[in-house]
Amino acid sequence: MKNITLKNIEKSYGDATVIKDLNLEIKDGERIIFLGPSGCGKSTILRMIAGLEPVTSGEIHLGKREVTHLPSGDRDVAMVFQNYALYPHMTVENNITYALKRNGINKTDRQDRLNKVLGMLELDHYRKRMPKDLSGGQRQRVALARATVKKSDYFLLDEPLSNLDAKLRVTARRELLKLHKEFKQTFVYVTHDQVEAMALGDRIVVLNKGAIQMVDTPENVYHHPRNIFVAKFIGSPPMNILSGVIKDYKFHYGDQNIDISNVSTFSDGLNGTEVYLGIRPENMELATADDYDIKGKVIFTENFGAEVAHTIKIAGEEIVVMSPEVIDRKEIGIKFDKKHVHIFNKKTGLNYKYMEQ
Amino acid sequence: MKINKYIFHLIIIVFILLALYPILFAVSNSFKHLADAYSSTINLIPNPFTLENYVDLQDTIPLFRITLNTFIIASVITAFKIVTSFLAAFALTYFHFKFKRATYFLLISTIFIPFTVTMIPNYLIISEFDLIDSVWGVILPQLADAIGIFMLTQAMRNIPKPLIEAAQIDGISTFNIMKDHVLPIVRPAITSTAIWFFILAWNDYVWPLLMLRSRESYTLPLALQLFVSSEGGTNFTIAMALSVITMAIPLILYLVFQRYIINTFSSSGIK
Ligand SMILES: Nc1ncnc2c1ncn2[C@@H]1O[C@H](COP(=O)(O)OP(=O)(O)OP(=O)(O)O)[C@@H](O)[C@H]1O
Ligand SMILES: [Mg+2]
């Protein structure tokens, strides 16, 4: 079993608690992504799993082994660092085989593993080069190669693609998937890039201020955010959030109202409560006719190529609506796709979908 | 623009010549007969050219013995200072222990203690050990140097932490991390520090003067002093020959190790 169990993990530096009571079960061979804004504790969690950072309390299990207090080198995990951390004084080849040699892997085995990984990552040509003579993308691949040849069950990656340009990132993502397909390690991947998270993750752990906000598939994280934070953090442009009150099966916002009686999370009990209503820009439509849910003023438009984002002001707040083409009108009606409307509790920020359970 | 450049070059050349002149003077006069040296002191071309000063030098003092003494003193001091500095710097950079910062500052503050303060206690201790007039007496108080600890600690602090962590995750022992990674990465800093220590010990005058009594145990700077004062004081061409030997040896060593020094400045490929 190559699962990872994090039990009641806490981490503080002095008075500052960076990770609060974290519980998570990472499945065998799964690609799990830690996603969150800068400083939310993603690296800290990864480093605690790797044994580079001691936990303040709680337990870490790798498979059947409890490793909470085991030194890093005894945990048998492989890690790729953000700045690659290649050994600057060793050739590509030696960077990759060094630890194998020190750990007593025999020469033929070493060479086999080296050749295989060099081939997979198209590094054959660079085996005698020093790291300083490589491009960013090549260094990144060497770092991947070095972690891969260990054949460890656990593969930890801390923003390994963040130093690459957009195009290389796409290629590198494919390489990662290729490696995973071949070796089936349990991937723990840290990033603040949601596109990367969506593309690579079997499941995504959304973090904020050291606390898990949601753990689910990319699909659910996007379409069924557990709370306001996830709703706003995922998606670009982010989900529109309107603050109003529910009365008579309608969401009252400013001096307008939207019929929400057929929104799936709506229940009679919500009548009379103040809530947040959330909907993604692509789940709304600019209505030319009189058939609309809400009306507003177009302030400006941004052309994204495939679609145009219209920023619209309604009762003092701005929302973004996607539309295939520029609608050149001041006053405009907007139609909501009710299937994709979310209602959030105003106090806790929790999506009512998840409150019923 | 162009004229400026020429003037600039000219000024530099003048300064270089001024700096080089005493050296050229020594080299030139060491190849002259004493009489010629007096009659044409400033003429830099020896005419006639002679090696007699170098031959006479060996009759005046035990030259080989003195050179060997100087070499032993300078190399042993350098080797010890480097080894102790490296180990101390490694511990101060990578180990966690109580009062680490205080220890570091205490060590570094010894740089500011003047030599004259420790001179007498050192002298008394060495004489207790009965090592006066022995090269070991010169060497013993100089086995460690806070400057070396400072230089190497700085170099080690510049090694990115993830590099060490990458090795730790792969199960590399602390000793092997030191040997396989830290040592090669700070090697340029070690080389420059070693050269500095070697030159200091090679040229050292006051402490060897206190320690060494007989000519058999003298170092090159002490031997030079012989020619400046009473004996052979008039024979300054021999003194020049000794000067040339004194400066030639570190120079040759420098040329041998030069490529490592250049490395110090060009190996910024860590990232
Ligand atoms: N050695 C330390 N001492 C005190 N606070 C620390 C230390 N290391 C990290 N922190 C704090 O812990 C929090 C989490 O840091 P961490 O590096 O895990 O963030 P992150 O999510 O990886 O951010 P980023 O995306 O910027 O890399 C931050 O607020 C940081 O200031
Ligand atoms: Mg980080």
XYZ file of C-alpha atoms and ligand atoms in Angstrom:
660
model
C 0.000 0.000 0.000
C 1.307 3.401 -0.980
C -1.297 5.531 0.741
C -0.477 8.493 2.959
C -2.384 9.248 6.139
C -2.178 12.611 7.835
C -3.773 12.538 11.286
C -4.478 15.684 13.281
C -1.381 17.389 11.951
C -0.519 20.721 13.526
C 2.449 22.905 12.841
C 3.464 26.083 14.620
C 6.462 28.327 14.458
C 6.578 29.899 17.911
C 3.148 31.424 18.442
C 2.153 31.281 14.806
C 0.081 28.223 13.928
C 0.672 27.543 10.273
C -1.260 24.267 9.922
C -4.319 23.571 12.024
C -5.608 20.070 12.704
C -5.107 18.621 9.260
C -6.646 15.246 8.456
C -6.289 13.651 5.075
C -6.142 10.235 3.503
C -4.191 10.153 0.245
C -4.918 7.039 -1.774
C -2.523 4.523 -3.263
C -1.172 5.791 -6.592
C -3.326 8.870 -6.536
C -2.265 12.261 -7.867
C -3.271 14.683 -5.170
C -2.792 18.409 -5.560
C -2.416 20.912 -2.750
C -3.740 24.180 -4.078
C -3.956 27.471 -2.281
C -2.750 31.054 -2.168
C 0.813 31.952 -1.263
C 1.653 31.374 2.384
C -1.258 29.029 3.100
C 1.097 26.224 4.166
C 1.323 24.020 1.084
C 5.090 23.654 1.181
C 5.012 23.144 4.921
C 2.684 20.141 4.529
C 4.855 18.649 1.808
C 7.994 19.176 3.864
C 6.404 17.502 6.861
C 5.567 14.462 4.729
C 9.152 14.451 3.449
C 10.530 14.740 6.977
C 12.305 18.029 6.323
C 10.124 19.774 8.874
C 9.057 18.208 12.182
C 5.337 18.226 13.015
C 4.236 20.038 16.158
C 1.656 17.335 16.801
C -0.190 14.626 14.921
C 0.842 11.547 12.976
C 2.058 10.807 9.484
C 1.733 7.309 8.033
C 3.248 6.168 4.778
C 1.473 2.931 3.926
C 1.624 0.824 7.067
C 4.640 2.633 8.490
C 4.292 5.404 10.996
C 6.996 7.868 9.985
C 6.140 10.892 12.130
C 9.528 10.951 13.805
C 11.570 9.132 11.183
C 14.454 11.074 9.609
C 13.926 12.143 6.043
C 16.357 9.661 4.542
C 14.552 6.698 6.105
C 11.118 7.571 4.724
C 11.806 6.474 1.168
C 10.156 9.404 -0.560
C 11.357 11.272 -3.650
C 11.063 15.017 -3.931
C 11.326 17.638 -6.650
C 12.082 21.129 -5.429
C 10.857 24.415 -6.829
C 14.369 25.564 -7.742
C 15.328 22.007 -8.656
C 18.213 21.877 -6.162
C 20.505 20.106 -8.603
C 24.024 19.458 -7.387
C 25.908 22.252 -9.174
C 29.228 20.428 -9.083
C 27.991 17.225 -10.728
C 27.107 16.388 -14.302
C 23.524 15.539 -15.245
C 24.436 11.871 -15.161
C 26.002 12.083 -11.717
C 23.168 14.174 -10.375
C 20.811 11.374 -11.311
C 22.849 8.378 -10.177
C 24.648 9.847 -7.175
C 22.160 8.804 -4.494
C 21.711 5.370 -6.079
C 25.436 4.813 -5.847
C 25.637 5.963 -2.254
C 22.716 3.692 -1.410
C 24.518 0.674 -2.780
C 22.632 0.105 -6.040
C 24.961 -1.829 -8.354
C 26.386 -0.320 -11.484
C 24.356 -2.205 -14.090
C 21.122 -1.401 -12.323
C 22.174 2.241 -12.036
C 22.968 2.454 -15.715
C 19.675 0.800 -16.664
C 17.647 3.211 -14.598
C 19.666 6.151 -15.855
C 19.264 5.247 -19.506
C 15.575 4.611 -19.150
C 14.835 7.920 -17.486
C 17.132 9.890 -19.789
C 15.246 8.409 -22.707
C 11.835 9.120 -21.235
C 12.654 12.737 -20.502
C 14.677 13.308 -23.671
C 17.835 14.151 -21.784
C 20.190 11.712 -23.488
C 22.019 14.458 -25.218
C 22.851 16.316 -22.009
C 24.201 13.572 -19.788
C 27.683 15.063 -19.517
C 26.547 18.660 -19.051
C 26.803 20.630 -15.817
C 23.532 22.061 -14.473
C 24.654 25.624 -15.108
C 24.899 24.839 -18.814
C 21.253 23.763 -19.051
C 18.099 25.740 -19.754
C 15.363 26.018 -17.141
C 13.265 23.341 -18.780
C 16.206 20.961 -19.007
C 17.111 21.502 -15.362
C 13.548 20.808 -14.413
C 13.639 17.523 -16.303
C 16.912 16.553 -14.639
C 15.306 17.205 -11.265
C 12.396 14.972 -12.270
C 14.804 12.321 -13.509
C 16.761 12.389 -10.263
C 13.608 11.888 -8.230
C 12.292 9.207 -10.566
C 15.293 6.855 -10.601
C 14.849 6.314 -6.888
C 11.739 4.259 -7.711
C 10.200 5.478 -4.534
C 6.501 4.886 -3.877
C 5.957 8.511 -2.967
C 6.655 11.410 -5.261
C 6.535 14.848 -3.696
C 6.639 17.924 -5.904
C 6.782 21.508 -4.697
C 5.751 23.835 -7.523
C 8.117 22.095 -9.924
C 6.862 23.985 -12.959
C 6.608 27.481 -11.558
C 9.912 28.599 -13.065
C 8.965 27.582 -16.594
C 7.240 29.660 -19.219
C 3.640 28.909 -20.153
C 4.417 26.742 -23.158
C 7.058 24.640 -21.424
C 4.691 24.151 -18.548
C 2.218 22.382 -20.795
C 4.923 20.043 -22.102
C 6.242 19.435 -18.602
C 2.758 18.591 -17.366
C 2.492 15.880 -19.994
C 5.868 14.542 -18.954
C 4.697 14.321 -15.372
C 1.603 12.400 -16.421
C 3.767 10.107 -18.515
C 6.059 9.402 -15.562
C 3.107 8.726 -13.330
C 1.578 6.352 -15.818
C 4.822 4.425 -15.971
C 5.685 4.276 -12.276
C 2.289 4.704 -10.557
C 3.753 6.456 -7.536
C 1.538 8.318 -5.114
C 1.897 11.903 -6.309
C 1.694 14.781 -3.882
C 1.887 17.955 -5.858
C 1.933 21.519 -4.557
C 0.930 24.462 -6.695
C -0.824 27.782 -6.599
C -1.766 27.462 -10.267
C -5.326 26.214 -10.606
C -4.949 25.245 -14.248
C -2.083 22.952 -13.277
C -4.152 21.572 -10.423
C -7.095 20.845 -12.696
C -4.936 19.268 -15.377
C -2.884 17.039 -13.083
C -5.034 16.166 -10.127
C -7.137 13.116 -9.409
C -8.195 15.099 -6.388
C -7.497 18.637 -5.285
C -7.017 19.800 -1.710
C -7.878 23.475 -1.521
C -6.095 25.151 1.367
C -6.454 28.519 2.986
C -4.554 29.779 6.014
C -3.416 26.296 6.924
C -6.878 24.739 6.882
C -8.417 22.427 4.301
C -11.341 24.079 2.525
C -12.313 21.225 0.258
C -10.987 17.880 -0.948
C -12.537 16.556 -4.124
C -12.129 15.897 -7.836
C -11.237 18.870 -10.074
C -14.752 18.604 -11.478
C -16.461 18.948 -8.096
C -14.088 21.589 -6.851
C -15.037 23.648 -9.871
C -18.740 22.942 -10.189
C -19.661 22.305 -6.585
C -17.428 24.478 -4.394
C -17.834 23.681 -0.752
C -17.634 27.268 0.404
C -17.187 30.868 -0.678
C -13.389 30.647 -0.513
C -13.227 27.737 -2.966
C -15.830 29.393 -5.181
C -13.792 32.565 -5.412
C -10.365 30.934 -5.573
C -11.100 28.513 -8.413
C -11.940 29.748 -11.862
C -10.759 32.683 -13.893
C -12.531 35.039 -13.847
C -13.794 33.834 -10.451
C -17.367 33.048 -9.489
C -19.686 36.019 -9.053
C -20.970 36.358 -5.526
C -24.021 38.475 -4.717
C -25.161 39.256 -1.202
C -28.934 39.380 -0.634
C -31.910 37.929 1.114
C -34.353 35.153 0.190
C -38.049 36.001 0.365
C -40.944 34.210 -1.267
C -38.766 31.806 -3.282
C -36.895 34.769 -4.685
C -33.414 36.088 -4.095
C -33.736 39.817 -3.482
C -30.782 41.815 -4.575
C -30.878 45.611 -4.549
C -34.327 46.439 -5.850
C -34.448 43.435 -8.170
C -35.160 39.776 -7.523
C -34.365 36.412 -9.059
C -36.640 33.403 -8.919
C -34.600 30.600 -7.301
C -37.386 28.141 -6.525
C -35.890 25.592 -8.910
C -32.264 25.891 -7.703
C -31.370 22.417 -6.422
C -30.032 23.536 -3.052
C -32.986 25.767 -2.339
C -35.353 24.684 0.389
C -38.391 26.320 1.926
C -36.473 26.755 5.128
C -34.301 29.321 3.438
C -37.120 31.777 3.079
C -36.319 34.851 5.092
C -32.537 34.224 5.397
C -29.687 36.375 4.201
C -27.413 34.427 1.883
C -24.733 34.707 -0.748
C -25.678 33.653 -4.211
C -22.888 32.420 -6.484
C -22.765 31.814 -10.209
C -19.894 31.443 -12.640
C -19.468 33.952 -15.483
C -19.946 31.237 -18.098
C -23.239 30.124 -16.562
C -24.911 33.409 -17.346
C -26.187 34.770 -20.579
C -26.633 38.297 -21.799
C -30.279 38.576 -22.754
C -31.228 40.844 -25.584
C -34.946 40.268 -25.176
C -37.059 41.048 -22.158
C -36.569 37.560 -20.778
C -33.940 38.131 -18.082
C -33.384 37.556 -14.375
C -31.563 40.704 -13.449
C -30.557 43.952 -15.094
C -27.363 45.996 -14.958
C -25.016 48.446 -16.634
C -22.073 47.325 -18.747
C -18.945 49.077 -17.468
C -16.287 47.543 -19.654
C -15.438 44.487 -21.704
C -12.296 42.347 -22.043
C -11.714 40.192 -25.057
C -10.223 36.776 -24.175
C -10.241 35.526 -27.748
C -12.788 32.733 -27.562
C -15.074 34.778 -25.358
C -15.630 38.295 -24.140
C -15.903 39.100 -20.462
C -18.460 41.803 -19.703
C -18.102 43.547 -16.396
C -21.536 44.665 -15.321
C -22.588 46.828 -12.422
C -25.708 45.859 -10.528
C -26.783 47.712 -7.422
C -23.289 48.872 -6.495
C -21.540 45.539 -7.114
C -19.704 44.298 -10.160
C -20.153 40.917 -11.753
C -18.550 39.322 -14.808
C -20.529 37.628 -17.543
C -19.060 35.670 -20.450
C -20.518 36.035 -23.877
C -19.389 34.875 -27.324
C -19.320 38.433 -28.657
C -19.258 42.029 -27.516
C -22.697 43.349 -26.713
C -22.557 47.049 -27.243
C -25.289 48.307 -24.950
C -25.377 50.271 -21.735
C -28.349 48.622 -20.037
C -28.541 44.880 -20.301
C -30.496 41.961 -18.955
C -28.749 38.836 -17.644
C -30.149 35.329 -17.577
C -28.940 32.817 -14.992
C -28.576 29.122 -15.697
C -30.322 28.001 -12.500
C -28.643 24.579 -12.554
C -25.395 26.329 -11.726
C -26.559 28.695 -9.051
C -25.061 28.139 -5.598
C -26.397 29.375 -2.314
C -23.930 29.966 0.503
C -24.568 30.466 4.183
C -23.754 34.030 5.045
C -22.142 33.309 8.407
C -20.067 30.206 7.653
C -19.598 30.711 3.928
C -20.621 27.084 3.444
C -22.493 25.974 0.328
C -25.997 24.783 1.338
C -25.431 21.729 -0.833
C -22.929 20.511 1.750
C -24.908 21.611 4.793
C -27.704 19.138 4.288
C -25.354 16.181 4.628
C 37.593 59.614 -25.842
C 40.564 57.888 -27.382
C 43.089 60.265 -25.849
C 41.457 59.767 -22.473
C 41.942 56.057 -22.869
C 45.651 56.460 -23.624
C 46.163 58.735 -20.644
C 44.358 56.244 -18.490
C 46.582 53.425 -19.711
C 49.666 55.523 -19.216
C 48.762 56.256 -15.603
C 48.161 52.589 -14.955
C 51.481 51.632 -16.521
C 53.291 54.176 -14.369
C 51.700 52.765 -11.227
C 52.500 49.226 -12.237
C 56.123 50.153 -12.817
C 56.274 51.897 -9.451
C 54.896 48.819 -7.775
C 57.133 46.472 -9.703
C 60.310 48.473 -9.331
C 61.413 47.150 -5.931
C 60.882 43.630 -7.168
C 62.796 44.218 -10.385
C 65.464 45.942 -8.324
C 65.855 42.884 -6.110
C 65.898 40.440 -8.994
C 68.368 42.517 -10.980
C 70.824 43.164 -8.151
C 70.778 39.549 -7.077
C 72.476 38.760 -10.405
C 75.173 41.443 -10.123
C 78.620 41.392 -8.530
C 78.657 43.445 -5.376
C 80.984 46.049 -6.948
C 78.765 46.462 -10.018
C 75.726 46.727 -7.792
C 77.287 49.697 -6.023
C 78.477 51.415 -9.168
C 75.268 51.017 -11.182
C 72.543 50.379 -8.633
C 69.655 51.644 -10.651
C 70.615 49.977 -13.915
C 68.230 47.044 -14.089
C 70.212 44.921 -16.554
C 72.990 43.007 -14.725
C 76.228 43.328 -16.642
C 78.006 41.012 -16.281
C 75.380 38.465 -15.188
C 76.446 36.265 -12.275
C 75.021 33.553 -10.015
C 77.735 34.031 -7.402
C 75.325 35.603 -4.883
C 73.154 32.480 -4.913
C 76.234 30.310 -4.412
C 77.592 32.539 -1.624
C 74.212 32.593 0.043
C 74.430 28.872 0.671
C 77.821 29.293 2.316
C 76.567 32.090 4.566
C 73.407 30.448 5.883
C 71.890 26.919 5.863
C 69.597 27.929 3.004
C 67.968 24.589 2.290
C 67.215 24.017 5.955
C 65.755 27.505 6.365
C 63.585 27.187 3.262
C 62.348 23.808 4.454
C 61.535 25.251 7.904
C 59.538 28.050 6.355
C 57.726 25.638 4.086
C 56.888 23.228 6.917
C 55.646 26.030 9.140
C 53.517 27.631 6.424
C 52.038 24.392 5.112
C 51.273 22.791 8.457
C 49.662 25.979 9.737
C 47.641 26.321 6.533
C 46.532 22.694 6.547
C 45.442 22.792 10.178
C 43.698 26.133 9.888
C 41.762 24.945 6.851
C 40.739 21.621 8.385
C 39.667 23.169 11.684
C 37.895 26.060 9.963
C 36.056 23.723 7.598
C 34.831 21.439 10.363
C 33.835 24.343 12.596
C 32.046 26.095 9.750
C 30.194 22.897 8.840
C 29.017 22.410 12.421
C 28.061 26.063 12.751
C 26.103 25.958 9.510
C 24.391 22.583 9.546
C 24.084 21.424 13.128
C 21.571 22.691 15.636
C 22.816 23.067 19.164
C 22.351 25.331 22.128
C 24.162 28.676 22.073
C 25.111 28.219 18.433
C 24.912 31.914 17.603
C 26.759 32.872 20.762
C 29.487 30.353 19.948
C 29.835 31.779 16.477
C 30.093 35.357 17.690
C 32.555 34.387 20.399
C 34.748 32.653 17.829
C 34.541 35.506 15.355
C 35.305 38.111 18.011
C 38.737 36.533 18.516
C 39.651 38.073 15.160
C 39.764 41.432 16.921
C 42.221 40.385 19.637
C 45.600 41.914 18.736
C 48.525 39.554 18.359
C 50.455 41.392 21.055
C 47.847 40.422 23.661
C 48.262 36.682 23.174
C 51.963 36.853 22.404
C 53.254 36.612 25.956
C 50.853 33.929 27.237
C 51.632 31.914 24.114
C 55.331 32.348 24.682
C 55.057 31.137 28.260
C 52.991 28.116 27.289
C 55.343 27.122 24.483
C 58.332 27.399 26.787
C 56.492 25.160 29.283
C 56.250 22.591 26.512
C 59.950 23.095 25.858
C 59.332 23.912 22.212
C 61.292 27.153 22.022
C 63.618 27.109 19.008
C 61.522 24.480 17.235
C 59.240 24.921 14.212
C 56.505 23.220 16.284
C 56.687 26.046 18.769
C 55.900 28.426 15.917
C 53.109 26.198 14.610
C 51.331 25.175 17.806
C 49.458 28.405 18.620
C 48.328 28.737 14.995
C 46.273 25.617 14.368
C 42.946 27.399 14.102
C 41.876 30.798 12.872
C 38.529 32.525 13.247
C 38.989 34.232 9.894
C 38.890 30.836 8.241
C 35.752 29.911 10.163
C 34.203 33.177 9.084
C 35.106 32.778 5.404
C 33.950 29.181 5.156
C 30.773 29.742 7.167
C 29.854 32.500 4.748
C 30.557 30.224 1.797
C 28.444 27.420 3.286
C 25.558 29.732 4.097
C 25.439 30.564 0.403
C 24.739 26.960 -0.513
C 20.999 26.756 -1.186
C 19.297 24.781 1.578
C 17.207 22.600 -0.771
C 20.427 21.196 -2.179
C 21.323 19.747 1.199
C 17.729 18.673 1.761
C 17.680 16.854 -1.575
C 20.630 14.807 -0.373
C 19.015 14.214 3.031
C 15.812 12.911 1.458
C 17.888 10.508 -0.581
C 19.344 9.086 2.605
C 22.845 10.530 2.266
C 24.673 10.608 5.612
C 25.827 13.886 7.087
C 29.436 12.870 6.565
C 28.834 12.146 2.895
C 26.904 15.393 2.460
C 29.960 17.161 3.820
C 32.384 15.243 1.652
C 30.399 14.959 -1.586
C 28.578 18.282 -1.680
C 29.689 20.927 0.779
C 33.401 20.344 0.247
C 33.382 20.566 -3.563
C 31.044 23.540 -3.556
C 33.126 25.591 -1.120
C 36.440 24.446 -2.581
C 37.109 27.807 -4.275
C 36.616 29.583 -0.933
C 38.919 27.039 0.701
C 41.609 27.661 -1.909
C 41.578 31.419 -1.555
C 41.547 31.200 2.231
C 44.399 28.689 2.144
C 46.509 30.946 -0.038
C 45.892 33.792 2.345
C 46.908 31.660 5.363
C 49.989 30.366 3.573
C 51.264 33.818 2.640
C 50.648 35.127 6.160
C 52.565 32.251 7.725
C 55.311 32.407 5.100
C 55.941 36.095 5.706
C 55.401 36.007 9.456
C 58.202 37.699 11.327
C 57.501 38.640 14.939
C 56.302 35.317 16.297
C 59.047 33.210 14.653
C 61.555 35.774 15.893
C 60.385 35.157 19.460
C 60.386 31.390 19.050
C 63.456 30.612 16.978
C 67.000 31.055 18.220
C 69.465 29.059 16.143
C 70.034 29.567 12.455
C 69.217 25.920 11.854
C 65.637 26.612 12.843
C 65.273 30.036 11.210
C 62.676 30.945 8.601
C 63.348 32.963 5.431
C 62.150 36.354 6.804
C 64.374 35.865 9.864
C 67.320 35.002 7.658
C 66.740 38.131 5.599
C 66.944 40.147 8.774
C 70.493 38.789 9.264
C 71.621 40.624 6.162
C 69.942 43.863 7.097
C 71.657 43.973 10.493
C 75.255 43.307 11.483
C 76.606 40.206 9.776
C 76.891 40.421 6.022
C 74.972 43.650 6.231
C 77.253 45.182 3.666
C 76.721 42.359 1.216
C 73.382 43.475 -0.074
C 73.482 41.485 -3.352
C 73.316 38.283 -1.307
C 70.388 39.751 0.596
C 68.701 40.417 -2.737
C 69.258 36.794 -3.762
C 67.564 35.676 -0.566
C 64.705 38.125 -1.187
C 64.190 36.648 -4.623
C 63.986 33.128 -3.185
C 61.626 34.268 -0.452
C 59.150 35.732 -2.878
C 59.605 33.212 -5.685
C 58.323 30.198 -3.775
C 54.847 31.545 -2.907
C 54.649 32.929 -6.434
C 55.320 29.519 -7.951
C 52.731 27.944 -5.643
C 50.281 30.630 -6.663
C 50.815 29.887 -10.340
C 50.248 26.196 -9.686
C 46.971 26.801 -7.844
C 45.859 29.667 -10.033
C 43.150 27.789 -11.858
C 41.363 27.064 -8.591
C 41.421 30.733 -7.682
C 39.915 31.750 -10.989
C 37.212 29.224 -10.203
C 36.256 31.233 -7.156
C 34.855 33.894 -9.393
C 33.431 31.851 -12.224
C 31.590 29.075 -10.417
C 28.399 30.958 -9.693
C 26.398 28.217 -11.391
C 24.678 27.274 -8.151
C 20.952 27.749 -8.456
N 10.792 28.850 9.420
C 9.623 29.533 9.547
N 9.401 30.333 10.596
C 8.241 31.004 10.745
N 7.237 30.961 9.863
C 7.391 30.182 8.782
C 8.594 29.439 8.560
N 8.465 28.762 7.398
C 7.242 29.093 6.924
N 6.605 29.939 7.747
C 5.247 30.492 7.569
O 4.377 29.417 7.324
C 3.388 29.791 6.397
C 3.279 28.745 5.322
O 4.447 28.725 4.572
P 4.614 27.813 3.295
O 5.987 27.979 2.794
O 4.154 26.444 3.621
O 3.593 28.505 2.301
P 3.215 28.076 0.824
O 1.772 27.755 0.835
O 4.142 27.040 0.334
O 3.422 29.440 0.037
P 4.057 29.695 -1.425
O 2.975 29.395 -2.402
O 4.377 31.153 -1.383
O 5.256 28.827 -1.559
C 3.752 31.154 5.882
O 2.888 32.094 6.452
C 5.162 31.357 6.350
O 5.385 32.695 6.676
Mg 5.758 27.021 -1.106
